[in-house]
Short mmCIF file of C-alpha atoms in Angstrom, two decimals:
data_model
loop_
_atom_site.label_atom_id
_atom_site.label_comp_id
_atom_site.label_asym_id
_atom_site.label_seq_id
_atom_site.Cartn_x
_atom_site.Cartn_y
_atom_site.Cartn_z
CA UNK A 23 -29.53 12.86 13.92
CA UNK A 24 -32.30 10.94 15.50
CA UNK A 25 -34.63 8.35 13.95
CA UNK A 26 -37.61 11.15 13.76
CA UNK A 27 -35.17 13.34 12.07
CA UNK A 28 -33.79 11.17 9.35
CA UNK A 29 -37.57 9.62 8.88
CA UNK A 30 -38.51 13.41 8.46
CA UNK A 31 -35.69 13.95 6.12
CA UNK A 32 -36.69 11.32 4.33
CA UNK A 33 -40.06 11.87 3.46
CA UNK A 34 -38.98 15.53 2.30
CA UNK A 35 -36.57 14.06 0.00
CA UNK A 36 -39.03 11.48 -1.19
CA UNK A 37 -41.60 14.39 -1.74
CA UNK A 38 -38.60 16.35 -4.02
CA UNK A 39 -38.18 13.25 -6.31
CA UNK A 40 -41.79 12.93 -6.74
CA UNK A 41 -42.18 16.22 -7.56
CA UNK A 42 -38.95 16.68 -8.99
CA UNK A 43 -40.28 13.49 -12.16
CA UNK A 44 -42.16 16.55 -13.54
CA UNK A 45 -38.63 17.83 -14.66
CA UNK A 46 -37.73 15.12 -17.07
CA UNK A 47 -36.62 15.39 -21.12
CA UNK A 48 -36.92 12.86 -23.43
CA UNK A 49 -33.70 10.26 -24.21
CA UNK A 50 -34.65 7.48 -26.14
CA UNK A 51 -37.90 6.58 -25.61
CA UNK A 52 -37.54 7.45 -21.72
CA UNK A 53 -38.42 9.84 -19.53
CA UNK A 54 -34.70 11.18 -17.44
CA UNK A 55 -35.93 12.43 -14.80
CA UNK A 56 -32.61 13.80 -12.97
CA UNK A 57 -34.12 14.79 -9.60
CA UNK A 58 -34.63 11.32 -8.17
CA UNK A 59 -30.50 10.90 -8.65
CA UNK A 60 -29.78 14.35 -7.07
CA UNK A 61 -32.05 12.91 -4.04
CA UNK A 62 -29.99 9.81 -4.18
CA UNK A 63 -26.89 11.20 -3.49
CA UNK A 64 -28.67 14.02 -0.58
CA UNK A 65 -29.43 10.26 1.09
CA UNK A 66 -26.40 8.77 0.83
CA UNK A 67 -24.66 11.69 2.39
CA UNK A 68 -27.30 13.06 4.68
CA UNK A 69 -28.85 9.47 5.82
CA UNK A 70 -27.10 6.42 4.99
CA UNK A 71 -27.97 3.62 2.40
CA UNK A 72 -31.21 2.04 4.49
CA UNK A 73 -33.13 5.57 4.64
CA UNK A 74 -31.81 6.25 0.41
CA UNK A 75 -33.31 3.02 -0.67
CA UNK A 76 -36.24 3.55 1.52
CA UNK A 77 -36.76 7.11 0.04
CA UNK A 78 -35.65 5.74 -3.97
CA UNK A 79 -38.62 2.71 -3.28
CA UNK A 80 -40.99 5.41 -2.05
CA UNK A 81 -40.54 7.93 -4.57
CA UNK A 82 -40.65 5.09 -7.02
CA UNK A 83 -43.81 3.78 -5.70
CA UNK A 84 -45.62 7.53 -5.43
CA UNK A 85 -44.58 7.99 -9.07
CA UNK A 86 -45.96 4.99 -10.31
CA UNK A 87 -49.30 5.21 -8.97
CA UNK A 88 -49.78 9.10 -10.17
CA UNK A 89 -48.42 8.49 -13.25
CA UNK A 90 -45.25 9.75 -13.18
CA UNK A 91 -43.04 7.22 -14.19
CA UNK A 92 -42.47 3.97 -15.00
CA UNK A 93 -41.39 0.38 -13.55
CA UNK A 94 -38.50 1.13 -14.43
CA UNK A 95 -37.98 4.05 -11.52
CA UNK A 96 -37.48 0.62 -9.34
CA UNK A 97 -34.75 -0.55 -10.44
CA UNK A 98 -32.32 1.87 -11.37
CA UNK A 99 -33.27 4.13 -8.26
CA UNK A 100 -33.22 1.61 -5.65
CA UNK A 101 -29.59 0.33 -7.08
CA UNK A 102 -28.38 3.57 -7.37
CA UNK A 103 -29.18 5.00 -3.96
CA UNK A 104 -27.54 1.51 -2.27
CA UNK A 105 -24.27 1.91 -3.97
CA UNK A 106 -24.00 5.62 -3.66
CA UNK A 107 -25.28 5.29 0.39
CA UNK A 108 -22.39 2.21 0.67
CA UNK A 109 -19.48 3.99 -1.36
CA UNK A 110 -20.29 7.37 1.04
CA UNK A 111 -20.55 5.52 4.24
CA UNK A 112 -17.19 3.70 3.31
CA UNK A 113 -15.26 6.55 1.87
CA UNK A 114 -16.96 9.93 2.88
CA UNK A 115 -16.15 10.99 -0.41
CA UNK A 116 -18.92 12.91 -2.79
CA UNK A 117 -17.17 12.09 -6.24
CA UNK A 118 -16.73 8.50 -5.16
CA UNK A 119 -20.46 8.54 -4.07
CA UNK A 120 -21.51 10.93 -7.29
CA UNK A 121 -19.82 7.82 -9.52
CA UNK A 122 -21.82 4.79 -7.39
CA UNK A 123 -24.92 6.51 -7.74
CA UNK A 124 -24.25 6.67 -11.73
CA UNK A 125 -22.83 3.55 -12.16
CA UNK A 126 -25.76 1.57 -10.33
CA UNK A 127 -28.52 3.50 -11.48
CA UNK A 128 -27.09 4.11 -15.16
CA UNK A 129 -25.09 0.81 -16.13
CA UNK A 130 -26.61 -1.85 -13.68
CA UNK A 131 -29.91 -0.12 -13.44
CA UNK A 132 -29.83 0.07 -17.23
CA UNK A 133 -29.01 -3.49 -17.53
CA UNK A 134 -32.15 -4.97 -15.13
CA UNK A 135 -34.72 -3.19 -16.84
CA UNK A 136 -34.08 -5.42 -19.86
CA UNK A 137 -35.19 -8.13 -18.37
CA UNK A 138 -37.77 -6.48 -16.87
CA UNK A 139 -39.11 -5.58 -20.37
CA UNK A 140 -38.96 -9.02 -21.65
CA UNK A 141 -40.46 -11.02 -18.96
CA UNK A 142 -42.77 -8.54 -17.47
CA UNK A 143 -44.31 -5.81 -19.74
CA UNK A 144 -43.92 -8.86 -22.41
CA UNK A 145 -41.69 -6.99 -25.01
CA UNK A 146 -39.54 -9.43 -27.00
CA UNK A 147 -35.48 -9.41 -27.24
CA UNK A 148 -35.73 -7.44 -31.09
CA UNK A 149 -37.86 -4.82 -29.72
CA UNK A 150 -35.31 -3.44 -27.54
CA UNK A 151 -31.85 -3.53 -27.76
CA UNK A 152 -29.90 -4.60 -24.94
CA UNK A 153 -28.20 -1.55 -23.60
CA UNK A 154 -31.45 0.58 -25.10
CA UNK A 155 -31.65 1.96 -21.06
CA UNK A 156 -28.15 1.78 -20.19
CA UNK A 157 -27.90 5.44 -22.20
CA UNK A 158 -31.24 7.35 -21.02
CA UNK A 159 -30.91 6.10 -17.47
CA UNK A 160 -26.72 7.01 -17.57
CA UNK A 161 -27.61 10.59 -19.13
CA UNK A 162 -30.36 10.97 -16.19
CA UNK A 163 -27.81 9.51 -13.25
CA UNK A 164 -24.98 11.40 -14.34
CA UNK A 165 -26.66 15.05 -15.03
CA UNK A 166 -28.47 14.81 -11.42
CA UNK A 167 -25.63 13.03 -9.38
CA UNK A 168 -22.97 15.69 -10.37
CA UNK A 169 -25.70 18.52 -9.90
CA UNK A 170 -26.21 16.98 -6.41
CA UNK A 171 -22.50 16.43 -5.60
CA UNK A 172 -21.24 20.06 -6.62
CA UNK A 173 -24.38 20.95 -3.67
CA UNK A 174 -23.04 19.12 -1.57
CA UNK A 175 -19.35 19.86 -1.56
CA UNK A 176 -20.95 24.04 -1.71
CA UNK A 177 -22.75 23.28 1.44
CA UNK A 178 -20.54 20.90 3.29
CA UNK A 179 -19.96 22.18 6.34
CA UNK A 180 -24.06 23.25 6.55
CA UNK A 181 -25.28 19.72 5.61
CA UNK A 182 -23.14 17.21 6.75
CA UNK A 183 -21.12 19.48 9.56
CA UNK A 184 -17.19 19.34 7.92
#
């Protein structure tokens, strides 16, 4: 796939997780939206690491400025969509890359954005526990990564040409 192909691709899959943050429950006090993890693991497979994080800081960026989400969509999507795009460009396999995409957004992801509420939206250390996103962002990661990876292995031999 060319560079105006996967730049294409990308912005479609951008446009899905932007869209895709209106489907989000409540877990916690946050929004899971599972959409942006299923588009994670589309870009690892389909694209590569460079074009996922592109698409995760995009989609992050979009949401933020219409309202959709949170400063917290940086973190945990940007991690997530580096690992999964790493583990699938090392491996080739979807499980592997299903489990990267929820252990970076979920657990790492989870574990940045308490700092992030301390030292920039000014929250102090007894206001929030310290794994109080390591749950809502793991039940978001997980539900959309597996939804993604059981599309993928369905469509394997459409998407990715196997």
């Amino acid at each position: 796939m060319n560079g105006t192909k996967k730049l294409t691709l990308a912005a479609v899959l951008t446009a899905i997780a932007v869209v895709g943050s209106l489907i989000s429950f409540p877990v916690l006090g946050s929004r899971c939206a599972p959409v942006q993890h299923m588009v994670n693991v589309f870009c690892a497979v389909l694209l590569g690491w460079r074009y996922g994080v592109g698409a995760a800081f995009a989609a992050s960026l979009l949401r933020n400025l219409l309202g959709l989400g949170t400063i917290f969509a940086f973190p945990g999507s940007m991690i997530g969509a580096l690992l999964s795009g790493v583990v699938y460009a090392r491996t080739k396999n979807i499980w592997l890359t299903v489990l990267a995409e929820a252990f970076g957004t979920g657990i790492i992801g989870g574990l940045i954005a308490y700092p992030i509420a301390i030292f920039i939206l000014g929250q102090t250390a007894g206001d929030v526990a310290f794994y109080f996103y390591v749950t809502p962002f793991l039940i978001s990661t997980t539900c959309g990564a597996v939804i993604a990876g059981l599309v993928v292995k369905r469509f394997k031999k459409f998407l990715i040409g196997e």
